[in-house]
Tab-separated table of C-alpha atoms in Angstrom:
chain	number	residue	atom	x	y	z
A	1	MET	CA	55.642	20.070	-24.043
A	2	ASP	CA	58.887	21.216	-22.842
A	3	ALA	CA	60.130	21.243	-20.041
A	4	VAL	CA	60.419	24.402	-17.810
A	5	ALA	CA	63.604	26.475	-17.437
A	6	SER	CA	64.447	27.275	-13.832
A	7	PRO	CA	63.788	30.683	-12.706
A	8	ARG	CA	67.169	32.464	-10.866
A	9	LYS	CA	66.349	31.920	-6.721
A	10	MET	CA	69.280	34.055	-6.175
A	11	PRO	CA	68.202	36.878	-4.384
A	12	MET	CA	66.278	35.327	-1.397
A	13	LEU	CA	69.590	32.308	-1.026
A	14	GLU	CA	72.036	35.454	-0.726
A	15	MET	CA	70.365	36.894	2.127
A	16	PRO	CA	71.789	35.032	5.606
A	17	ARG	CA	70.026	32.605	6.549
A	18	ASP	CA	67.876	34.106	10.024
A	19	GLU	CA	66.756	37.129	7.300
A	20	GLN	CA	65.377	34.577	4.570
A	21	ALA	CA	63.051	32.936	7.239
A	22	PHE	CA	62.210	36.420	8.363
A	23	ALA	CA	61.591	37.013	4.754
A	24	ILE	CA	59.589	34.327	4.076
A	25	VAL	CA	57.373	34.451	6.860
A	26	ASP	CA	56.399	37.695	6.100
A	27	ARG	CA	55.766	36.606	3.037
A	28	ILE	CA	53.657	33.647	3.731
A	29	TYR	CA	51.009	36.291	7.060
A	30	GLU	CA	51.088	38.888	3.324
A	31	ALA	CA	49.617	36.204	1.071
A	32	ALA	CA	47.274	35.108	4.048
A	33	LEU	CA	44.899	38.007	2.649
A	34	ALA	CA	46.136	38.396	-0.669
A	35	ALA	CA	46.089	35.414	-1.750
A	36	GLU	CA	47.674	37.062	-5.443
A	37	LEU	CA	51.083	36.889	-3.283
A	38	TRP	CA	50.731	33.352	-2.296
A	39	PRO	CA	53.618	32.290	-5.515
A	40	ASP	CA	55.801	35.134	-3.519
A	41	ALA	CA	55.558	32.715	-0.900
A	42	LEU	CA	55.397	29.944	-2.076
A	43	GLU	CA	58.540	30.429	-4.827
A	44	ALA	CA	60.403	32.447	-0.985
A	45	ALA	CA	60.249	28.530	0.184
A	46	SER	CA	61.257	27.081	-2.754
A	47	ALA	CA	64.672	28.983	-2.661
A	48	LEU	CA	65.102	28.593	1.027
A	49	SER	CA	64.339	24.320	0.421
A	50	ARG	CA	66.190	24.068	-3.135
A	51	SER	CA	62.936	23.332	-4.217
A	52	ALA	CA	61.250	24.176	-8.442
A	53	SER	CA	57.701	25.103	-6.840
A	54	GLY	CA	55.942	24.898	-4.562
A	55	ALA	CA	51.227	24.976	-4.474
A	56	ILE	CA	48.786	24.913	-2.274
A	57	PHE	CA	45.359	23.170	-2.874
A	58	LEU	CA	42.457	23.502	-0.369
A	59	VAL	CA	40.579	20.483	-0.494
A	60	SER	CA	36.825	20.531	1.032
A	61	ASP	CA	33.848	17.834	0.488
A	62	GLN	CA	31.175	21.163	-0.616
A	63	LEU	CA	33.171	23.062	-3.272
A	64	PRO	CA	35.797	22.790	-6.097
A	65	VAL	CA	39.544	21.668	-5.034
A	66	ARG	CA	41.229	25.043	-5.451
A	67	ALA	CA	44.676	25.619	-6.021
A	68	ILE	CA	47.617	28.418	-6.339
A	69	GLY	CA	51.475	27.730	-7.743
A	70	GLU	CA	54.368	29.707	-9.015
A	71	ALA	CA	54.100	30.808	-11.924
A	72	HIS	CA	56.450	29.704	-13.689
A	73	LEU	CA	55.071	26.168	-13.404
A	74	GLN	CA	51.605	27.053	-12.981
A	75	PRO	CA	51.172	25.066	-16.678
A	76	LEU	CA	52.276	21.388	-14.596
A	77	LEU	CA	49.159	23.251	-11.959
A	78	ASP	CA	46.777	24.207	-15.026
A	79	GLU	CA	47.328	20.465	-16.289
A	80	PHE	CA	46.875	19.152	-13.446
A	81	MET	CA	43.742	20.488	-11.896
A	82	ALA	CA	42.374	20.074	-15.560
A	83	GLY	CA	39.284	17.601	-15.705
A	84	ASP	CA	39.956	16.953	-12.094
A	85	ASN	CA	42.819	14.829	-13.502
A	86	TRP	CA	44.032	14.943	-9.380
A	87	THR	CA	41.533	12.558	-8.226
A	88	LEU	CA	43.171	10.203	-9.868
A	89	SER	CA	45.780	10.266	-8.327
A	90	GLU	CA	46.684	7.699	-5.719
A	91	SER	CA	49.546	10.140	-4.164
A	92	VAL	CA	47.248	12.891	-3.752
A	93	GLN	CA	45.055	10.174	-2.456
A	94	ARG	CA	47.452	9.358	0.154
A	95	MET	CA	47.974	12.597	1.534
A	96	CYS	CA	44.990	13.507	2.273
A	97	SER	CA	43.755	10.357	4.073
A	98	MET	CA	47.279	10.344	6.183
A	99	GLN	CA	47.051	13.882	6.894
A	100	PRO	CA	50.951	13.662	7.985
A	101	ALA	CA	51.946	16.244	10.639
A	102	SER	CA	54.853	17.528	9.059
A	103	PHE	CA	56.642	17.420	5.185
A	104	VAL	CA	57.017	14.218	4.118
A	105	ARG	CA	58.471	12.901	0.669
A	106	ILE	CA	55.799	11.122	-1.122
A	107	ASP	CA	57.712	8.319	-2.291
A	108	ASP	CA	57.874	7.300	0.984
A	109	PHE	CA	55.091	6.007	1.593
A	110	MET	CA	54.271	4.656	-2.296
A	111	THR	CA	55.695	1.103	-3.932
A	112	GLY	CA	57.683	2.083	-7.218
A	113	GLU	CA	55.025	0.463	-9.349
A	114	GLU	CA	52.605	2.579	-7.711
A	115	ILE	CA	54.222	5.517	-8.182
A	116	GLU	CA	55.482	4.770	-11.990
A	117	ARG	CA	51.137	4.659	-12.456
A	118	ASP	CA	49.808	8.087	-11.188
A	119	PRO	CA	49.258	10.141	-13.198
A	120	ILE	CA	51.132	13.021	-11.287
A	121	TYR	CA	54.694	11.663	-12.004
A	122	ALA	CA	53.918	10.844	-15.552
A	123	CYS	CA	52.449	14.302	-16.177
A	124	ALA	CA	55.533	16.104	-13.480
A	125	LYS	CA	58.495	13.982	-15.302
A	126	THR	CA	57.276	16.170	-18.282
A	127	PHE	CA	58.014	18.973	-16.725
A	128	GLY	CA	60.865	17.717	-15.765
A	129	VAL	CA	60.131	17.804	-12.228
A	130	GLY	CA	60.261	14.720	-9.856
A	131	LEU	CA	58.289	13.534	-6.900
A	132	PRO	CA	56.983	15.985	-4.188
A	133	VAL	CA	57.046	16.213	-0.549
A	134	CYS	CA	53.709	16.938	1.140
A	135	THR	CA	52.012	17.847	4.224
A	136	SER	CA	48.072	19.046	4.768
A	137	ILE	CA	46.243	20.752	7.615
A	138	SER	CA	42.822	20.168	8.698
A	139	MET	CA	41.203	23.266	8.901
A	140	PRO	CA	38.486	24.315	11.050
A	141	SER	CA	36.110	25.209	7.847
A	142	GLY	CA	36.900	21.887	7.946
A	143	GLU	CA	38.534	21.917	4.362
A	144	LEU	CA	42.106	20.095	4.472
A	145	ALA	CA	45.735	22.741	2.783
A	146	LEU	CA	47.934	21.023	1.202
A	147	PHE	CA	51.041	22.749	0.963
A	148	VAL	CA	53.654	20.456	-2.077
A	149	PHE	CA	56.929	22.580	-2.896
A	150	GLN	CA	58.622	19.703	-5.908
A	151	ARG	CA	62.295	19.452	-7.225
A	152	TRP	CA	64.207	19.473	-10.627
A	153	LEU	CA	64.621	16.110	-11.263
A	154	ARG	CA	68.419	16.701	-12.172
A	155	ASP	CA	68.228	18.220	-8.274
A	156	GLY	CA	67.015	14.674	-6.752
A	157	LYS	CA	65.463	13.417	-4.118
A	158	TYR	CA	64.694	15.715	-0.892
A	159	ASP	CA	67.157	15.212	1.588
A	160	GLN	CA	66.283	15.651	5.738
A	161	ALA	CA	67.479	19.147	5.902
A	162	ALA	CA	65.712	20.602	2.966
A	163	ILE	CA	62.531	18.897	4.917
A	164	ASP	CA	63.357	20.607	8.526
A	165	LEU	CA	63.456	24.108	6.935
A	166	LEU	CA	59.957	23.196	5.001
A	167	ASN	CA	58.811	22.050	8.669
A	168	GLY	CA	60.210	24.843	10.491
A	169	LEU	CA	57.624	27.174	8.227
A	170	ARG	CA	55.166	24.808	8.537
A	171	PRO	CA	53.462	26.579	11.479
A	172	HIS	CA	53.391	29.170	9.533
A	173	PHE	CA	51.801	27.800	6.735
A	174	ALA	CA	49.103	26.798	8.880
A	175	ARG	CA	47.685	29.801	10.875
A	176	ALA	CA	48.440	31.831	7.259
A	177	GLY	CA	46.147	28.600	4.881
A	178	LEU	CA	43.063	28.902	8.251
A	179	VAL	CA	43.183	32.308	6.794
A	180	ALA	CA	43.240	31.426	3.783
A	181	ALA	CA	40.864	28.606	3.271
A	182	ARG	CA	38.638	31.187	5.047
A	183	LEU	CA	38.679	33.283	2.412
A	184	GLY	CA	38.663	31.098	-0.028
A	185	LEU	CA	41.898	31.996	-1.991
A	186	GLU	CA	40.731	35.646	-2.942
A	187	ARG	CA	41.534	38.928	-2.773
A	188	ALA	CA	40.281	40.140	0.707
A	189	ARG	CA	38.995	44.163	-0.713
A	190	THR	CA	38.184	45.893	2.407
A	191	ALA	CA	38.913	45.401	6.204
A	192	VAL	CA	34.894	45.213	6.458
A	193	SER	CA	35.084	42.284	3.665
A	194	ILE	CA	37.965	40.547	5.634
A	195	LEU	CA	36.533	39.908	9.063
A	196	ARG	CA	33.023	39.259	7.578
A	197	ASP	CA	34.591	36.612	5.327
A	198	ILE	CA	37.049	35.284	7.567
A	199	GLY	CA	33.326	34.085	9.556
A	200	LEU	CA	35.600	33.587	13.172
A	201	PRO	CA	35.428	35.578	16.035
A	202	ALA	CA	38.264	38.143	14.830
A	203	ALA	CA	39.686	41.725	15.104
A	204	ILE	CA	42.513	44.127	14.173
A	205	MET	CA	45.194	45.591	16.376
A	206	SER	CA	48.400	48.346	16.848
A	207	GLY	CA	51.174	47.143	17.733
A	208	SER	CA	50.722	49.082	21.010
A	209	GLY	CA	47.985	46.134	21.971
A	210	ARG	CA	45.047	48.319	20.978
A	211	VAL	CA	41.713	47.228	18.677
A	212	LEU	CA	41.409	49.561	15.814
A	213	THR	CA	37.996	47.703	15.021
A	214	ALA	CA	36.575	43.851	15.529
A	215	ASN	CA	33.350	42.018	14.267
A	216	LEU	CA	30.329	41.126	15.668
A	217	LEU	CA	31.257	37.353	16.298
A	218	LEU	CA	34.058	38.426	18.701
A	219	GLU	CA	31.771	41.272	20.590
A	220	ASP	CA	29.876	38.363	21.491
A	221	MET	CA	32.611	36.671	23.820
A	222	ALA	CA	32.403	38.705	26.690
A	223	ASP	CA	33.427	35.474	29.058
A	224	VAL	CA	36.502	35.680	27.074
A	225	LEU	CA	37.841	38.494	26.100
A	226	ILE	CA	38.280	41.578	28.149
A	227	PRO	CA	37.864	45.665	27.443
A	228	LEU	CA	40.613	47.135	29.174
A	229	ALA	CA	41.590	51.093	29.349
A	230	HIS	CA	42.756	52.813	26.588
A	231	GLY	CA	41.431	50.236	24.121
A	232	GLY	CA	43.380	47.483	24.705
A	233	MET	CA	42.029	43.845	25.269
A	234	ALA	CA	42.475	41.209	27.829
A	235	LEU	CA	41.904	37.228	27.478
A	236	ALA	CA	40.120	36.110	30.907
A	237	ASP	CA	41.760	33.022	31.367
A	238	GLU	CA	45.465	34.891	32.922
A	239	GLN	CA	47.777	32.106	32.065
A	240	ALA	CA	46.636	32.422	27.972
A	241	ASN	CA	46.526	36.065	29.068
A	242	ALA	CA	50.129	36.027	29.743
A	243	LEU	CA	50.955	34.418	26.353
A	244	PHE	CA	48.581	36.613	24.520
A	245	GLN	CA	50.064	39.812	25.971
A	246	GLN	CA	53.680	38.760	25.016
A	247	ALA	CA	52.566	37.943	21.910
A	248	ILE	CA	51.379	41.764	21.246
A	249	THR	CA	54.356	43.017	23.207
A	250	GLN	CA	56.341	41.401	21.197
A	251	ASN	CA	54.597	40.609	17.920
A	252	GLN	CA	57.353	44.071	16.226
A	253	ASP	CA	60.565	43.368	17.823
A	254	ASN	CA	60.691	39.516	17.867
A	255	ARG	CA	57.732	38.440	15.012
A	256	ILE	CA	56.210	36.512	17.533
A	257	VAL	CA	53.570	34.128	16.144
A	258	ARG	CA	51.673	32.310	18.639
A	259	SER	CA	48.092	29.381	18.299
A	260	ILE	CA	47.360	30.355	22.519
A	261	PRO	CA	45.151	27.592	24.206
A	262	VAL	CA	42.036	28.739	25.703
A	263	ALA	CA	40.424	26.374	28.613
A	264	ALA	CA	37.114	25.424	28.334
A	265	ILE	CA	34.655	26.932	31.177
A	266	GLU	CA	31.623	25.797	31.826
A	267	GLY	CA	29.151	26.250	29.262
A	268	ARG	CA	32.149	27.696	26.777
A	269	PRO	CA	34.578	25.309	25.017
A	270	ALA	CA	37.765	25.336	24.730
A	271	LEU	CA	39.247	27.947	22.732
A	272	ILE	CA	42.924	29.066	20.403
A	273	VAL	CA	43.321	32.343	19.889
A	274	HIS	CA	45.645	32.656	17.075
A	275	VAL	CA	47.822	35.780	16.909
A	276	PHE	CA	48.988	36.680	13.595
A	277	PRO	CA	50.998	39.462	12.386
A	278	LEU	CA	49.899	42.062	9.176
A	279	ARG	CA	52.868	42.071	7.293
A	280	ARG	CA	53.539	43.775	3.995
A	281	ALA	CA	51.141	43.975	1.560
A	282	ALA	CA	48.814	42.631	3.851
A	283	HIS	CA	49.542	45.252	6.228
A	284	ASP	CA	47.569	48.042	3.937
A	285	PHE	CA	44.623	46.935	3.928
A	286	PHE	CA	44.426	48.582	7.344
A	287	SER	CA	45.559	51.982	8.477
A	288	GLY	CA	47.670	51.658	11.361
A	289	ALA	CA	46.789	47.924	12.446
A	290	ASP	CA	49.430	45.156	13.150
A	291	ILE	CA	48.242	42.645	14.410
A	292	LEU	CA	45.532	40.707	13.089
A	293	VAL	CA	43.314	37.633	16.246
A	294	ALA	CA	41.452	35.399	15.171
A	295	THR	CA	39.417	32.930	17.618
A	296	THR	CA	38.492	28.640	16.946
A	297	ALA	CA	36.505	26.808	19.494
A	298	VAL	CA	37.522	22.941	19.829
A	299	ASP	CA	34.876	20.083	20.809
A	300	ILE	CA	35.183	18.494	24.404
A	301	GLY	CA	35.103	14.858	23.431
A	302	ALA	CA	36.741	11.479	24.153
A	303	ASN	CA	38.705	10.961	20.661
A	304	VAL	CA	42.160	11.635	20.622
A	305	PRO	CA	43.093	14.349	17.983
A	306	SER	CA	45.876	13.524	15.136
A	307	PRO	CA	48.919	15.045	15.383
A	308	SER	CA	48.339	17.144	12.479
A	309	ILE	CA	46.258	19.324	14.674
A	310	LEU	CA	47.863	19.419	17.205
A	311	SER	CA	50.526	20.924	15.386
A	312	GLY	CA	48.765	23.257	13.634
A	313	LEU	CA	47.180	24.681	17.053
A	314	PHE	CA	49.920	24.768	19.444
A	315	ASP	CA	53.156	25.059	17.146
A	316	LEU	CA	54.306	21.072	18.283
A	317	THR	CA	57.166	19.861	15.624
A	318	PRO	CA	56.286	16.817	14.014
A	319	ALA	CA	58.001	15.071	17.132
A	320	GLU	CA	56.937	16.500	20.053
A	321	ALA	CA	52.915	16.431	18.030
A	322	ARG	CA	53.523	12.383	18.010
A	323	LEU	CA	54.854	12.020	21.430
A	324	ALA	CA	51.113	14.181	22.591
A	325	THR	CA	49.115	12.344	20.860
A	326	GLU	CA	50.050	8.696	22.416
A	327	LEU	CA	49.869	10.524	25.364
A	328	ALA	CA	46.606	11.941	24.715
A	329	SER	CA	45.729	7.823	23.528
A	330	GLY	CA	46.568	7.268	27.439
A	331	ARG	CA	49.901	5.526	27.465
A	332	SER	CA	53.269	6.859	29.730
A	333	VAL	CA	55.830	8.578	29.268
A	334	GLN	CA	57.715	5.535	28.788
A	335	GLU	CA	55.339	3.698	26.641
A	336	ALA	CA	54.648	6.311	24.014
A	337	ALA	CA	58.781	7.195	23.710
A	338	MET	CA	58.968	3.004	22.717
A	339	GLU	CA	56.067	3.990	20.903
A	340	ILE	CA	57.384	6.721	18.466
A	341	GLY	CA	61.291	5.498	18.979
A	342	VAL	CA	62.291	7.519	21.468
A	343	SER	CA	64.873	7.438	24.538
A	344	ILE	CA	62.540	8.018	27.737
A	345	LYS	CA	64.956	11.291	28.288
A	346	SER	CA	64.190	13.035	24.702
A	347	ALA	CA	60.767	12.045	25.296
A	348	ARG	CA	60.966	13.800	29.018
A	349	THR	CA	62.527	16.678	26.704
A	350	TYR	CA	59.872	17.243	23.745
A	351	LEU	CA	57.404	16.974	27.342
A	352	GLU	CA	59.204	19.579	28.789
A	353	ARG	CA	58.358	21.374	25.466
A	354	ILE	CA	54.568	20.285	25.661
A	355	PHE	CA	54.097	22.225	28.817
A	356	ARG	CA	55.710	24.786	28.006
A	357	LYS	CA	53.888	25.912	23.855
A	358	THR	CA	50.205	24.372	25.319
A	359	GLU	CA	50.346	26.304	29.213
A	360	THR	CA	50.342	23.102	30.545
A	361	SER	CA	52.380	21.977	34.197
A	362	ARG	CA	50.796	18.238	34.488
A	363	GLN	CA	50.563	15.218	31.978
A	364	SER	CA	46.710	14.882	33.462
A	365	GLN	CA	46.334	18.592	33.008
A	366	LEU	CA	48.507	18.600	28.710
A	367	VAL	CA	46.213	15.029	28.308
A	368	ALA	CA	42.636	16.998	28.859
A	369	LEU	CA	43.650	19.543	26.516
A	370	LEU	CA	44.412	17.777	24.121
A	371	ARG	CA	41.565	15.729	23.973
A	372	SER	CA	38.964	19.188	23.735
A	373	ALA	CA	41.444	19.620	20.646
A	374	ARG	CA	39.936	16.863	19.075
A	375	THR	CA	38.596	18.898	16.193
A	376	PHE	CA	37.372	22.072	14.779
A	377	PRO	CA	33.419	23.125	14.634
């Protein structure tokens, strides 16, 4: 099979870097509700990272693997998925088991011999495409979302700068993947079907914070959400509500996107409240709406959460997620710093950022919250 010609991706690259990032984030959230637009969102991220293509895979024990990618390399994706060829790939199985908390180069975790016998590698070479970078994100539905980007062979391996750019988009991929997994990578046809099919307590709000519609799951959470005058909504948890109101107020001007932890109370587990912007085509589903709010519960348990879960829940960087995981395991800051290979000064800087992102102020409080984020229901 002949190699596929490289598409022209200059319009995105000609934009200033900040505008590129905003445009890509908008497209990611647009695609969450309009699955046919995932190729556009992935292409925008590919342009930023000098990739040949990108794809998203949803892996589940209950359903067949679902995937969607950029149109110009759809034949490669089709060949990869045909006859469950993906199950024969050691690289895929390794990424699913490792669940890396950031984008990583596949070849950093495989020997040359393993790469050569991997059917994906042989298939990709036929199309002129090299080994990918990949990240995996655990979803509340029990599915695993894999985001995969590949470069043309002639462009060589991914450098760290490109991987850092993709890691900057990872929290947005995580939130959009949450909705995409619930909707099954299919277009949501109406506002009613979105709130029904998402399977999570959810509401649609205007930019001013007025609730336009909510599903029954959210309406039953009277101990978490408080109705306000003029159709507004607040969180009962005071600290969490400060972040929630800030996210709503700043959503339009600063594109604030947040995943807000809500502490457990007697009879109710800890929660994460996700604030999603409704962008571009996704905005068209809901007249006058700007924000989708959805909540996910987390189980209380003694096990330590994975870095990938912490990264997705609290917007932690890979380094912050690794430190948080070590702290949740019972290690001191000094021990955790040694374990992840950073200085104590850097670890303390990471810890201060983690405190801000999780709205905690003490290490014991942080560890209790992190342990509550062990799994999704």
